mmCIF file of C-alpha atoms in Angstrom:
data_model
loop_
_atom_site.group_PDB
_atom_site.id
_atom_site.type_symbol
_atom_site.label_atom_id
_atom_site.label_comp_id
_atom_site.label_asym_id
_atom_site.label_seq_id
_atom_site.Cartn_x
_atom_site.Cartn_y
_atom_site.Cartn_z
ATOM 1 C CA UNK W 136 0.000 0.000 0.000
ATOM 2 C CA UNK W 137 1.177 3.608 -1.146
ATOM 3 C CA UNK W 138 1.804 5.933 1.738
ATOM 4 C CA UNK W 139 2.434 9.399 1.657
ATOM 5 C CA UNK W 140 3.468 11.537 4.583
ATOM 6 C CA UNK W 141 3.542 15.824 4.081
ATOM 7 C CA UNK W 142 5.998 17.658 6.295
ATOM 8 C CA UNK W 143 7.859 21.472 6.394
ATOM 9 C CA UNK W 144 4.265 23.360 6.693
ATOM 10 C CA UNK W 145 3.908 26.036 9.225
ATOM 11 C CA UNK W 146 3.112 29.644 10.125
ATOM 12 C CA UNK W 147 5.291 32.444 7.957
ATOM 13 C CA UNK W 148 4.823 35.627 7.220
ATOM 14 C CA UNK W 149 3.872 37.562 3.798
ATOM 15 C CA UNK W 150 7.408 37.229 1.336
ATOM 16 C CA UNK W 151 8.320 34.399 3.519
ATOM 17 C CA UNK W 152 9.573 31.116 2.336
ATOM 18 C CA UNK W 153 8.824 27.466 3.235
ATOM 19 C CA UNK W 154 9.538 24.188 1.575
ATOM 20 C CA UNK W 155 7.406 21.356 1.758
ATOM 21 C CA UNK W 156 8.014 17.670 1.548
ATOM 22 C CA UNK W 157 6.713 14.525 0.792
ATOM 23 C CA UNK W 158 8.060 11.204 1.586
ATOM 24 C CA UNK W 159 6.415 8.137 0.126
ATOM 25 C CA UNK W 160 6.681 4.416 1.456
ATOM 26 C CA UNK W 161 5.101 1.206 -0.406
ATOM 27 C CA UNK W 162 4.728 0.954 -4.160
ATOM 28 C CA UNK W 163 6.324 2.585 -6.997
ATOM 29 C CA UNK W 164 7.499 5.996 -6.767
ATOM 30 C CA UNK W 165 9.637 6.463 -9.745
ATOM 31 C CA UNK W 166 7.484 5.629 -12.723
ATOM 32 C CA UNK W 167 4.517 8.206 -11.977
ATOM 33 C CA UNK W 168 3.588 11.941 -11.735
ATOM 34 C CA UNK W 169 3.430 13.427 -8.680
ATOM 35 C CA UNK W 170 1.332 16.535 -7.892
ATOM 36 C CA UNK W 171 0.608 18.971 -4.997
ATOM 37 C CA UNK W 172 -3.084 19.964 -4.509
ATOM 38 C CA UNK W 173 -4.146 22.702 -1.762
ATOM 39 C CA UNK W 174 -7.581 23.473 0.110
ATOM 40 C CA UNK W 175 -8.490 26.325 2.339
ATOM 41 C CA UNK W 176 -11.085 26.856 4.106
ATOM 42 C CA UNK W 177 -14.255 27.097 2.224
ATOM 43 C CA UNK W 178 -12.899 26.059 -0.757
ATOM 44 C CA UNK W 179 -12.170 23.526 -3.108
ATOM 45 C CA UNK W 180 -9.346 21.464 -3.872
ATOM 46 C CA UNK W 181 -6.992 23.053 -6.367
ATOM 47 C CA UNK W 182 -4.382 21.362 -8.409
ATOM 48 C CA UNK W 183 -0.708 24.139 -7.627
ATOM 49 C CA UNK W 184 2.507 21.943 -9.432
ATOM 50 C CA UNK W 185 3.226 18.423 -10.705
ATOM 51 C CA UNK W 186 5.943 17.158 -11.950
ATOM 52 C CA UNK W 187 6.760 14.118 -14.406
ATOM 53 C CA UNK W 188 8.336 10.751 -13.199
ATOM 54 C CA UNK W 189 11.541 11.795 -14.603
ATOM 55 C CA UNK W 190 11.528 15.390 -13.528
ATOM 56 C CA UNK W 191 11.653 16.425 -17.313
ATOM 57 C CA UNK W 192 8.092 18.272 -17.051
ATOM 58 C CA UNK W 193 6.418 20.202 -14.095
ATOM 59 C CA UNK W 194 3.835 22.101 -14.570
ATOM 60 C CA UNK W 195 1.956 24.739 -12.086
ATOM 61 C CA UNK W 196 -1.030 26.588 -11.353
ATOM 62 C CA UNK W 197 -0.728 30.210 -12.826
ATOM 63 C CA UNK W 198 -1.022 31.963 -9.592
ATOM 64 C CA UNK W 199 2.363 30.108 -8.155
ATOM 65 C CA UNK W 200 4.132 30.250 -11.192
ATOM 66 C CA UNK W 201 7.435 31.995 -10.584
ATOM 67 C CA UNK W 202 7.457 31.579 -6.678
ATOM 68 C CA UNK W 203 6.863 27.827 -6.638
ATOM 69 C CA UNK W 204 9.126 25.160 -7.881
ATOM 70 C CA UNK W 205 8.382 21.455 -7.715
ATOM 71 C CA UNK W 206 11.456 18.746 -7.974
ATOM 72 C CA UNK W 207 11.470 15.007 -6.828
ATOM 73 C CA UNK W 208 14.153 12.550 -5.672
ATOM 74 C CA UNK W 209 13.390 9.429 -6.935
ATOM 75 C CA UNK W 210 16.405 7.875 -5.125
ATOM 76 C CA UNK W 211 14.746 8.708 -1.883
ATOM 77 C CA UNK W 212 11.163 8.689 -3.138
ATOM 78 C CA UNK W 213 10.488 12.172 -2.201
ATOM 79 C CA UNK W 214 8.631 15.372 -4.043
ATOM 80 C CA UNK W 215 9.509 18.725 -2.698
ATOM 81 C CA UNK W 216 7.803 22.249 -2.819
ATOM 82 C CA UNK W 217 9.873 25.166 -2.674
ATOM 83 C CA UNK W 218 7.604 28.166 -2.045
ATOM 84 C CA UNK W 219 9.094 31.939 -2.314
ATOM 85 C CA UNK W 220 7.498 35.455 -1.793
ATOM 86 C CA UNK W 221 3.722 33.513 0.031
ATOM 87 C CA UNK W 222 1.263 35.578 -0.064
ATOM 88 C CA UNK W 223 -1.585 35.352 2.933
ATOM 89 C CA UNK W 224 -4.016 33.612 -0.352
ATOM 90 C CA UNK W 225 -1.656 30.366 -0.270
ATOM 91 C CA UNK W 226 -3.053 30.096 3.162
ATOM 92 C CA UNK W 227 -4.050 25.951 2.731
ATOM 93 C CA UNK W 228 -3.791 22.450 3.514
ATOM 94 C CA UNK W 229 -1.870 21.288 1.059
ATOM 95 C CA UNK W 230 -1.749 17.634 -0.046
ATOM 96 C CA UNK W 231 0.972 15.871 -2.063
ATOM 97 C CA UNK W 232 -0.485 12.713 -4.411
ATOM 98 C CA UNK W 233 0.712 9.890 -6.434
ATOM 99 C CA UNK W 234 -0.974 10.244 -10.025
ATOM 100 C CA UNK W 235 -2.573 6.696 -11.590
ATOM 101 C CA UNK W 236 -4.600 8.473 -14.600
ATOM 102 C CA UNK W 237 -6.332 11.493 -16.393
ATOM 103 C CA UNK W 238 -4.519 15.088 -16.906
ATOM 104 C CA UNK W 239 -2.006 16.131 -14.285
ATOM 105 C CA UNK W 240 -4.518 18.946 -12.952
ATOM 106 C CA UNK W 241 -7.585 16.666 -12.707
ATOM 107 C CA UNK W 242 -7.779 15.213 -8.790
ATOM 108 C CA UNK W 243 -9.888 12.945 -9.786
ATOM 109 C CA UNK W 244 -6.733 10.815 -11.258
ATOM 110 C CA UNK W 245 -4.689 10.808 -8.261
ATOM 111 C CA UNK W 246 -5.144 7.263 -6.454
ATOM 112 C CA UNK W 247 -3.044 7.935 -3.421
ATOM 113 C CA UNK W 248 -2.665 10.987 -0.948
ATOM 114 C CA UNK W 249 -0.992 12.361 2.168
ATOM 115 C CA UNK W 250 -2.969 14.067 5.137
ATOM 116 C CA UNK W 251 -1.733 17.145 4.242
ATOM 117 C CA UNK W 252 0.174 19.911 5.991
ATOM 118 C CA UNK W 253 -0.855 23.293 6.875
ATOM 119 C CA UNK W 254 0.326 26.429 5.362
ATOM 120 C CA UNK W 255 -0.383 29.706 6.795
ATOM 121 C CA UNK W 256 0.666 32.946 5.765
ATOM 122 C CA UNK W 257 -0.041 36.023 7.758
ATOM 123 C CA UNK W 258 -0.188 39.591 6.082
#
């Protein structure tokens, strides 16, 4: 069974910086997409950044783009989420998740997930 366990959330403040992490045990790792999702309050889940098994193609919500990065070790079976210059609207859970189908952006395709971590960002 696929696990996946979300770390490096956390309180910062607007411009700050965090980097999130996602460790998964069980399974394959190296042969899928991976993608981060988020959810605040209220709201729906949103697809932010995925990236390809090899690393060769990430992709990202337009509202990150240029703050977030996404990379993956596939040696340690880990997808990371750098996050620069946060803004108080990234305020979320966010969720890391092991795509099995579908378009990268679609949740609906993503078979496994973490429990999330929380990101807040005060203004």
């Amino acid at each position: 069974q696929v696990q996946l366990v979300e770390s490096g959330g956390g309180l910062v403040q607007t411009g700050g910086s965090l980097r999130l992490s996602c460790a998964a045990s069980g399974g394959t790792f190296s042969t899928y997409t991976m993608g981060w999702f988020r959810q605040a309050p209220g709201k729906e889940r949103e697809f932010v950044s995925a990236i390809s098994w090899g690393g060769s193609r990430v992709y990202y919500v337009d509202s990150v783009k240029g703050r977030f990065t996404i990379s993956r070790d596939n040696a340690k079976k880990t997808v990371y989420l750098q996050m620069n210059s946060l803004k108080p609207e990234d305020t979320a859970v966010y969720f890391c998740a092991r795509q099995d189908r579908g378009a990268y952006y679609d949740a609906a395709g993503y078979a496994y997930w973490g429990q999330g971590t929380q990101v807040t960002v005060s203004s």
